[in-house]
Short mmCIF file of C-alpha atoms and ligand atoms in Angstrom, two decimals:
data_model
loop_
_atom_site.label_atom_id
_atom_site.label_comp_id
_atom_site.label_asym_id
_atom_site.label_seq_id
_atom_site.Cartn_x
_atom_site.Cartn_y
_atom_site.Cartn_z
CA MET A 1060 7.45 18.35 34.65
CA THR A 1061 4.75 16.92 35.76
CA ARG A 1062 1.11 18.37 34.37
CA ILE A 1063 -2.43 16.76 35.87
CA VAL A 1064 -4.82 16.95 33.23
CA ASP A 1065 -8.79 17.81 34.77
CA LEU A 1066 -10.92 14.89 32.56
CA THR A 1067 -14.21 15.39 34.01
CA MET A 1068 -17.42 17.68 33.09
CA THR A 1069 -18.78 20.44 35.68
CA LEU A 1070 -21.91 19.26 37.69
CA GLU A 1071 -24.30 22.04 36.74
CA GLU A 1072 -27.83 23.17 36.17
CA GLY A 1073 -28.56 22.11 32.48
CA MET A 1074 -25.93 20.15 31.28
CA VAL A 1075 -26.18 17.06 29.28
CA THR A 1076 -28.45 13.92 30.52
CA TYR A 1077 -29.50 11.03 28.49
CA PRO A 1078 -32.96 11.02 27.52
CA GLY A 1079 -34.62 9.55 29.81
CA HIS A 1080 -32.06 10.19 32.57
CA PRO A 1081 -32.50 13.13 35.39
CA HIS A 1082 -31.39 16.36 35.48
CA VAL A 1083 -29.13 17.99 37.49
CA GLU A 1084 -30.11 19.99 40.12
CA ILE A 1085 -28.20 21.90 42.67
CA THR A 1086 -30.30 23.54 45.15
CA GLN A 1087 -29.09 26.06 47.40
CA LEU A 1088 -30.04 25.53 51.32
CA ALA A 1089 -27.84 27.38 53.92
CA ARG A 1090 -27.28 31.24 53.19
CA PHE A 1091 -24.11 33.44 54.12
CA GLY A 1092 -26.85 35.54 55.10
CA TYR A 1093 -29.54 34.45 56.64
CA GLU A 1094 -27.73 30.57 58.11
CA GLY A 1095 -24.07 32.15 58.19
CA LYS A 1096 -22.91 29.77 55.64
CA GLU A 1097 -23.58 28.05 52.47
CA THR A 1098 -25.09 24.23 51.70
CA ARG A 1099 -26.49 22.35 48.67
CA LYS A 1100 -28.47 19.54 47.87
CA ILE A 1101 -27.71 18.32 44.48
CA THR A 1102 -29.60 15.27 42.54
CA LEU A 1103 -28.06 13.38 40.02
CA GLY A 1104 -28.48 10.08 38.25
CA THR A 1105 -25.44 7.48 38.37
CA HIS A 1106 -24.72 8.50 35.04
CA THR A 1107 -24.51 11.51 34.59
CA GLY A 1108 -21.38 13.71 33.87
CA THR A 1109 -18.39 11.86 33.48
CA HIS A 1110 -18.99 8.85 34.86
CA ILE A 1111 -18.66 4.61 35.60
CA ASP A 1112 -20.52 2.56 34.49
CA ALA A 1113 -19.90 -0.45 36.71
CA PRO A 1114 -20.36 -4.57 35.33
CA ARG A 1115 -23.83 -4.25 37.17
CA HIS A 1116 -25.44 -1.84 34.72
CA TYR A 1117 -25.74 -4.22 32.67
CA ILE A 1118 -25.07 -7.48 34.28
CA GLU A 1119 -27.47 -8.92 36.66
CA GLY A 1120 -24.90 -9.71 39.72
CA GLY A 1121 -22.33 -8.32 38.71
CA LYS A 1122 -19.74 -5.91 40.15
CA THR A 1123 -21.01 -2.77 41.78
CA VAL A 1124 -19.13 0.72 42.52
CA ASP A 1125 -18.11 -0.01 45.61
CA ASP A 1126 -16.75 -3.27 44.41
CA ILE A 1127 -14.18 -2.30 41.85
CA PRO A 1128 -10.54 -1.92 43.25
CA PRO A 1129 -8.75 1.02 42.98
CA GLU A 1130 -5.98 -0.75 41.37
CA VAL A 1131 -8.17 -0.83 38.41
CA LEU A 1132 -9.61 2.34 38.46
CA CYS A 1133 -6.11 4.47 38.53
CA GLY A 1134 -2.62 3.07 36.66
CA PRO A 1135 -0.57 3.81 34.19
CA ALA A 1136 -3.01 4.33 30.76
CA ARG A 1137 -2.89 4.72 26.86
CA LEU A 1138 -4.71 7.56 24.52
CA LEU A 1139 -5.61 6.13 21.34
CA ASN A 1140 -6.22 9.17 19.50
CA PHE A 1141 -8.96 8.65 16.83
CA ALA A 1142 -9.92 12.08 16.35
CA GLU A 1143 -8.93 12.75 12.69
CA TRP A 1144 -9.89 9.40 11.90
CA PRO A 1145 -12.76 9.18 9.60
CA ASP A 1146 -14.33 6.16 10.22
CA LYS A 1147 -16.89 6.01 13.38
CA ALA A 1148 -16.77 2.08 13.36
CA ILE A 1149 -13.46 1.67 15.55
CA SER A 1150 -12.20 -2.17 14.61
CA ALA A 1151 -9.46 -4.36 16.24
CA SER A 1152 -7.12 -3.24 13.35
CA MET A 1153 -7.47 0.48 14.52
CA LEU A 1154 -6.95 -0.26 18.18
CA ALA A 1155 -3.76 -2.00 16.93
CA GLN A 1156 -2.73 0.75 15.14
CA ALA A 1157 -3.30 3.67 17.46
CA ALA A 1158 -1.14 1.60 20.20
CA HIS A 1159 1.42 0.39 18.48
CA GLY A 1160 2.28 -2.68 20.67
CA GLY A 1161 1.82 -0.76 24.20
CA SER A 1162 -0.10 -1.93 27.13
CA VAL A 1163 -3.99 -1.51 26.62
CA GLU A 1164 -4.84 -2.54 30.50
CA ARG A 1165 -6.88 0.87 30.37
CA VAL A 1166 -7.01 3.38 27.43
CA LEU A 1167 -8.72 6.02 26.90
CA LEU A 1168 -10.36 6.42 23.37
CA ARG A 1169 -9.86 10.41 21.80
CA PHE A 1170 -12.98 11.44 19.66
CA ASP A 1171 -13.20 14.70 20.37
CA GLY A 1172 -16.99 14.17 21.05
CA GLU A 1173 -17.31 17.18 23.13
CA LYS A 1174 -17.63 19.57 20.23
CA ARG A 1175 -21.34 18.13 19.79
CA LEU A 1176 -21.96 19.02 23.52
CA GLY A 1177 -24.97 21.01 23.76
CA ASN A 1178 -27.75 18.78 21.54
CA MET A 1179 -28.43 15.35 20.36
CA ASP A 1180 -25.51 15.66 18.28
CA TYR A 1181 -23.46 14.08 20.98
CA TYR A 1182 -25.62 11.52 20.93
CA ASN A 1183 -26.34 10.58 17.45
CA TRP A 1184 -22.88 11.46 15.89
CA GLN A 1185 -20.30 9.38 18.35
CA PRO A 1186 -18.26 6.91 16.80
CA PHE A 1187 -18.13 3.02 18.34
CA LEU A 1188 -16.31 -0.25 19.05
CA THR A 1189 -17.10 -2.94 16.98
CA LYS A 1190 -17.31 -6.74 18.16
CA ASN A 1191 -13.38 -7.29 17.23
CA ALA A 1192 -12.57 -4.58 18.92
CA VAL A 1193 -13.73 -6.08 21.86
CA GLU A 1194 -12.47 -9.08 21.42
CA TRP A 1195 -8.84 -7.43 20.96
CA LEU A 1196 -9.27 -5.19 23.61
CA LEU A 1197 -10.10 -8.62 26.28
CA ASP A 1198 -7.51 -10.89 24.51
CA LYS A 1199 -5.16 -7.80 25.55
CA GLY A 1200 -5.93 -7.77 29.31
CA CYS A 1201 -8.24 -4.49 29.38
CA LYS A 1202 -9.69 -3.83 32.63
CA LEU A 1203 -10.98 0.06 32.06
CA VAL A 1204 -11.85 1.95 28.95
CA GLY A 1205 -13.12 5.51 28.75
CA MET A 1206 -14.32 7.70 26.24
CA ASP A 1207 -14.90 11.32 25.37
CA THR A 1208 -18.52 10.20 23.98
CA PRO A 1209 -21.73 9.05 26.18
CA MET A 1210 -21.15 5.26 24.85
CA PRO A 1211 -18.97 2.47 23.38
CA ASP A 1212 -21.96 1.16 21.50
CA SER A 1213 -23.04 2.50 17.50
CA PRO A 1214 -26.25 4.76 18.39
CA ASP A 1215 -28.13 2.51 15.72
CA HIS A 1216 -27.53 -0.19 19.07
CA LYS A 1217 -28.73 2.07 22.09
CA ASP A 1218 -31.90 -0.48 22.72
CA THR A 1219 -29.79 -3.65 22.77
CA MET A 1220 -25.81 -2.21 23.81
CA PRO A 1221 -24.28 -5.57 22.87
CA ILE A 1222 -20.44 -3.38 23.30
CA HIS A 1223 -21.91 -2.53 26.75
CA LYS A 1224 -23.10 -6.14 27.25
CA ILE A 1225 -19.56 -7.97 26.55
CA LEU A 1226 -17.39 -5.35 28.03
CA LEU A 1227 -19.74 -5.50 31.59
CA GLY A 1228 -19.80 -9.25 31.19
CA ALA A 1229 -15.93 -9.63 31.20
CA GLY A 1230 -15.32 -7.05 34.02
CA VAL A 1231 -14.11 -3.91 32.22
CA VAL A 1232 -15.00 -0.80 33.82
CA LEU A 1233 -16.56 1.80 31.37
CA VAL A 1234 -15.62 5.69 31.90
CA GLU A 1235 -17.93 8.00 30.00
CA TYR A 1236 -18.30 11.52 28.77
CA MET A 1237 -14.83 12.03 29.34
CA VAL A 1238 -13.38 15.53 28.07
CA ASN A 1239 -10.31 17.60 27.75
CA LEU A 1240 -8.59 14.11 26.10
CA LYS A 1241 -6.94 16.89 23.44
CA SER A 1242 -4.61 18.03 26.47
CA ILE A 1243 -2.89 14.62 26.80
CA GLN A 1244 -0.01 14.83 24.90
CA ALA A 1245 1.91 11.81 26.19
CA GLU A 1246 0.99 8.65 24.79
CA THR A 1247 1.16 6.95 28.41
CA PHE A 1248 0.29 9.20 31.84
CA GLN A 1249 -1.12 8.02 35.13
CA LEU A 1250 -4.88 8.08 35.44
CA ILE A 1251 -6.78 8.63 38.29
CA VAL A 1252 -10.36 8.09 37.94
CA ALA A 1253 -12.32 8.16 40.97
CA PRO A 1254 -16.34 7.47 41.58
CA LEU A 1255 -18.26 8.46 44.47
CA LYS A 1256 -18.34 4.94 46.33
CA ILE A 1257 -22.68 4.39 46.50
CA LYS A 1258 -23.27 1.20 47.75
CA ASP A 1259 -25.05 -1.41 44.47
CA GLY A 1260 -23.84 1.28 42.48
CA ASP A 1261 -24.36 0.47 38.55
CA GLY A 1262 -21.84 3.31 37.85
CA ALA A 1263 -21.31 6.94 39.57
CA PRO A 1264 -20.20 10.74 38.60
CA ALA A 1265 -16.23 10.37 38.57
CA ARG A 1266 -13.94 12.94 39.18
CA CYS A 1267 -10.76 11.41 36.18
CA PHE A 1268 -7.14 12.98 36.07
CA ALA A 1269 -4.51 12.34 33.86
CA ILE A 1270 -0.86 12.77 35.30
CA CYS A 1271 1.61 13.61 32.75
CA ASN A 1272 5.11 13.91 32.60
CA ASP A 1273 5.88 15.63 29.22
ZN1 ZN B 1621 -23.13 4.72 31.84
#
Protein backbone atom coordinates (compact mmCIF):
# COMPACT_ATOMS: atom_id res chain seq x y z
CA MET A 1 0.00 0.00 0.00
CA THR A 2 1.23 3.50 -0.81
CA ARG A 3 1.40 5.91 2.10
CA ILE A 4 2.44 9.55 1.83
CA VAL A 5 4.19 11.04 4.84
CA ASP A 6 4.27 14.82 5.17
CA LEU A 7 7.74 15.88 6.37
CA THR A 8 6.94 19.60 6.57
CA MET A 9 6.56 22.01 9.50
CA THR A 10 3.33 23.99 9.52
CA LEU A 11 4.04 27.68 8.90
CA GLU A 12 2.47 29.73 11.68
CA GLU A 13 3.09 32.83 13.73
CA GLY A 14 5.27 32.17 16.78
CA MET A 15 6.97 29.14 15.22
CA VAL A 16 10.68 28.42 15.66
CA THR A 17 13.04 30.65 13.68
CA TYR A 18 16.80 30.89 13.87
CA PRO A 19 17.88 33.77 16.12
CA GLY A 20 18.17 36.86 13.95
CA HIS A 21 15.96 35.51 11.17
CA PRO A 22 12.56 37.13 10.53
CA HIS A 23 9.56 35.95 12.55
CA VAL A 24 6.68 34.50 10.58
CA GLU A 25 3.81 36.93 10.07
CA ILE A 26 0.52 35.90 8.52
CA THR A 27 -1.84 38.86 8.15
CA GLN A 28 -5.40 38.47 7.04
CA LEU A 29 -6.34 40.93 4.28
CA ALA A 30 -9.74 40.19 2.66
CA ARG A 31 -12.45 38.94 5.07
CA PHE A 32 -15.74 37.18 4.34
CA GLY A 33 -17.76 39.77 6.30
CA TYR A 34 -16.38 42.65 4.20
CA GLU A 35 -14.70 41.61 0.97
CA GLY A 36 -16.59 38.31 0.55
CA LYS A 37 -13.45 36.18 0.47
CA GLU A 38 -10.24 35.50 2.41
CA THR A 39 -6.69 36.43 1.41
CA ARG A 40 -3.55 36.78 3.51
CA LYS A 41 -0.13 38.34 3.34
CA ILE A 42 2.78 36.23 4.58
CA THR A 43 6.22 37.31 5.76
CA LEU A 44 8.87 34.56 5.75
CA GLY A 45 12.64 34.28 5.65
CA THR A 46 14.25 32.13 2.98
CA HIS A 47 15.27 29.72 5.80
CA THR A 48 11.94 29.61 7.63
CA GLY A 49 10.43 26.28 8.69
CA THR A 50 11.21 23.21 6.58
CA HIS A 51 13.39 24.63 3.82
CA ILE A 52 16.24 23.98 1.45
CA ASP A 53 19.65 25.59 1.43
CA ALA A 54 20.83 26.19 -2.13
CA PRO A 55 24.61 26.33 -2.69
CA ARG A 56 24.32 30.15 -2.94
CA HIS A 57 23.62 30.30 0.83
CA TYR A 58 27.37 30.01 1.57
CA ILE A 59 29.00 29.85 -1.88
CA GLU A 60 29.39 33.05 -3.81
CA GLY A 61 28.20 32.42 -7.37
CA GLY A 62 26.76 29.00 -6.32
CA LYS A 63 23.51 27.58 -7.71
CA THR A 64 20.31 29.25 -6.54
CA VAL A 65 16.92 27.70 -5.76
CA ASP A 66 15.57 28.45 -9.23
CA ASP A 67 18.62 26.71 -10.80
CA ILE A 68 18.28 23.38 -8.97
CA PRO A 69 16.84 20.71 -11.27
CA PRO A 70 13.76 18.88 -9.92
CA GLU A 71 15.63 15.62 -10.62
CA VAL A 72 17.94 16.49 -7.71
CA LEU A 73 15.08 17.35 -5.35
CA CYS A 74 12.83 14.38 -6.14
CA GLY A 75 13.60 10.68 -6.49
CA PRO A 76 14.52 7.58 -4.52
CA ALA A 77 15.84 8.35 -1.04
CA ARG A 78 17.07 6.52 2.02
CA LEU A 79 16.38 7.06 5.70
CA LEU A 80 19.41 6.80 8.00
CA ASN A 81 18.09 6.42 11.52
CA PHE A 82 20.29 7.85 14.28
CA ALA A 83 17.44 8.50 16.73
CA GLU A 84 18.69 5.88 19.20
CA TRP A 85 22.41 6.54 18.79
CA PRO A 86 24.06 8.32 21.70
CA ASP A 87 26.81 10.01 19.66
CA LYS A 88 26.16 13.48 18.38
CA ALA A 89 29.09 13.53 15.96
CA ILE A 90 28.01 11.43 12.98
CA SER A 91 31.08 9.84 11.37
CA ALA A 92 31.63 8.13 8.03
CA SER A 93 31.54 4.69 9.65
CA MET A 94 28.20 5.48 11.34
CA LEU A 95 26.77 6.56 7.96
CA ALA A 96 28.12 3.42 6.29
CA GLN A 97 26.63 1.25 9.03
CA ALA A 98 23.21 2.94 8.80
CA ALA A 99 23.16 2.85 4.99
CA HIS A 100 24.33 -0.79 4.85
CA GLY A 101 25.46 -0.71 1.28
CA GLY A 102 22.48 1.11 -0.25
CA SER A 103 22.55 4.24 -2.40
CA VAL A 104 22.99 7.53 -0.58
CA GLU A 105 22.19 9.80 -3.53
CA ARG A 106 19.44 11.31 -1.37
CA VAL A 107 19.53 10.72 2.38
CA LEU A 108 17.39 11.87 5.28
CA LEU A 109 19.07 11.81 8.71
CA ARG A 110 16.66 11.00 11.52
CA PHE A 111 17.49 12.31 14.99
CA ASP A 112 13.93 13.12 16.19
CA GLY A 113 15.11 16.72 16.64
CA GLU A 114 11.53 17.98 16.67
CA LYS A 115 11.20 16.72 20.28
CA ARG A 116 13.26 19.79 21.19
CA LEU A 117 11.25 22.33 19.22
CA GLY A 118 9.96 25.29 21.21
CA ASN A 119 13.16 26.68 22.72
CA MET A 120 16.91 27.05 22.16
CA ASP A 121 17.42 23.37 22.99
CA TYR A 122 16.54 22.68 19.36
CA TYR A 123 19.64 24.60 18.30
CA ASN A 124 22.00 23.82 21.18
CA TRP A 125 21.46 20.05 21.30
CA GLN A 126 21.60 19.02 17.67
CA PRO A 127 23.82 16.24 16.29
CA PHE A 128 26.05 17.05 13.32
CA LEU A 129 28.14 15.54 10.52
CA THR A 130 31.90 15.25 10.84
CA LYS A 131 34.22 16.16 7.97
CA ASN A 132 34.96 12.53 7.17
CA ALA A 133 31.21 11.79 7.10
CA VAL A 134 30.73 14.51 4.49
CA GLU A 135 33.68 13.24 2.45
CA TRP A 136 32.14 9.77 2.54
CA LEU A 137 28.78 11.12 1.32
CA LEU A 138 30.41 13.06 -1.53
CA ASP A 139 32.48 10.05 -2.49
CA LYS A 140 29.27 7.98 -2.75
CA GLY A 141 27.61 10.52 -5.07
CA CYS A 142 25.27 12.17 -2.59
CA LYS A 143 23.20 15.06 -4.04
CA LEU A 144 20.77 15.85 -1.23
CA VAL A 145 20.94 15.61 2.57
CA GLY A 146 17.84 16.22 4.67
CA MET A 147 17.59 16.26 8.46
CA ASP A 148 15.10 16.84 11.27
CA THR A 149 17.46 19.34 12.91
CA PRO A 150 18.35 22.94 12.02
CA MET A 151 21.67 22.23 10.31
CA PRO A 152 24.41 19.66 9.57
CA ASP A 153 27.06 21.70 11.46
CA SER A 154 27.94 21.42 15.12
CA PRO A 155 26.41 24.18 17.29
CA ASP A 156 30.04 24.96 18.23
CA HIS A 157 30.76 25.90 14.61
CA LYS A 158 27.69 28.04 13.96
CA ASP A 159 29.83 31.07 13.13
CA THR A 160 31.94 29.32 10.49
CA MET A 161 29.68 26.50 9.22
CA PRO A 162 32.44 24.31 7.74
CA ILE A 163 30.10 21.39 6.95
CA HIS A 164 27.60 23.66 5.18
CA LYS A 165 30.46 25.02 3.10
CA ILE A 166 31.81 21.61 2.03
CA LEU A 167 28.38 20.24 1.12
CA LEU A 168 27.06 23.37 -0.61
CA GLY A 169 30.47 23.86 -2.27
CA ALA A 170 30.06 20.40 -3.84
CA GLY A 171 26.57 21.37 -5.09
CA VAL A 172 24.69 19.24 -2.53
CA VAL A 173 21.23 20.54 -1.56
CA LEU A 174 20.40 20.62 2.15
CA VAL A 175 16.90 20.18 3.55
CA GLU A 176 16.65 21.42 7.15
CA TYR A 177 13.97 21.55 9.87
CA MET A 178 12.21 18.45 8.53
CA VAL A 179 9.68 16.74 10.82
CA ASN A 180 7.96 13.39 11.12
CA LEU A 181 10.84 11.27 9.84
CA LYS A 182 9.78 8.71 12.47
CA SER A 183 6.70 8.00 10.34
CA ILE A 184 8.84 6.71 7.48
CA GLN A 185 8.96 2.99 8.12
CA ALA A 186 10.62 1.85 4.91
CA GLU A 187 14.35 2.22 4.50
CA THR A 188 13.90 3.47 0.92
CA PHE A 189 11.08 5.59 -0.46
CA GLN A 190 10.39 8.28 -3.04
CA LEU A 191 11.18 11.76 -1.80
CA ILE A 192 9.49 14.92 -3.06
CA VAL A 193 11.09 18.24 -2.08
CA ALA A 194 9.31 21.24 -3.59
CA PRO A 195 10.85 24.61 -2.63
CA LEU A 196 9.29 27.92 -3.62
CA LYS A 197 10.94 28.94 -6.89
CA ILE A 198 12.57 32.16 -5.74
CA LYS A 199 14.70 34.02 -8.29
CA ASP A 200 18.32 34.00 -7.07
CA GLY A 201 17.10 32.26 -3.89
CA ASP A 202 19.81 31.27 -1.39
CA GLY A 203 17.17 29.03 0.20
CA ALA A 204 13.39 28.61 0.23
CA PRO A 205 10.64 27.06 2.33
CA ALA A 206 9.82 23.65 0.86
CA ARG A 207 6.95 21.19 1.07
CA CYS A 208 8.40 17.70 1.50
CA PHE A 209 6.78 14.29 1.19
CA ALA A 210 7.96 10.71 1.46
CA ILE A 211 6.00 8.30 -0.73
CA CYS A 212 6.31 4.95 1.01
CA ASN A 213 5.30 1.50 -0.14
CA ASP A 214 5.04 -0.34 3.16
ZN1 LIG B 1 19.06 26.93 5.94
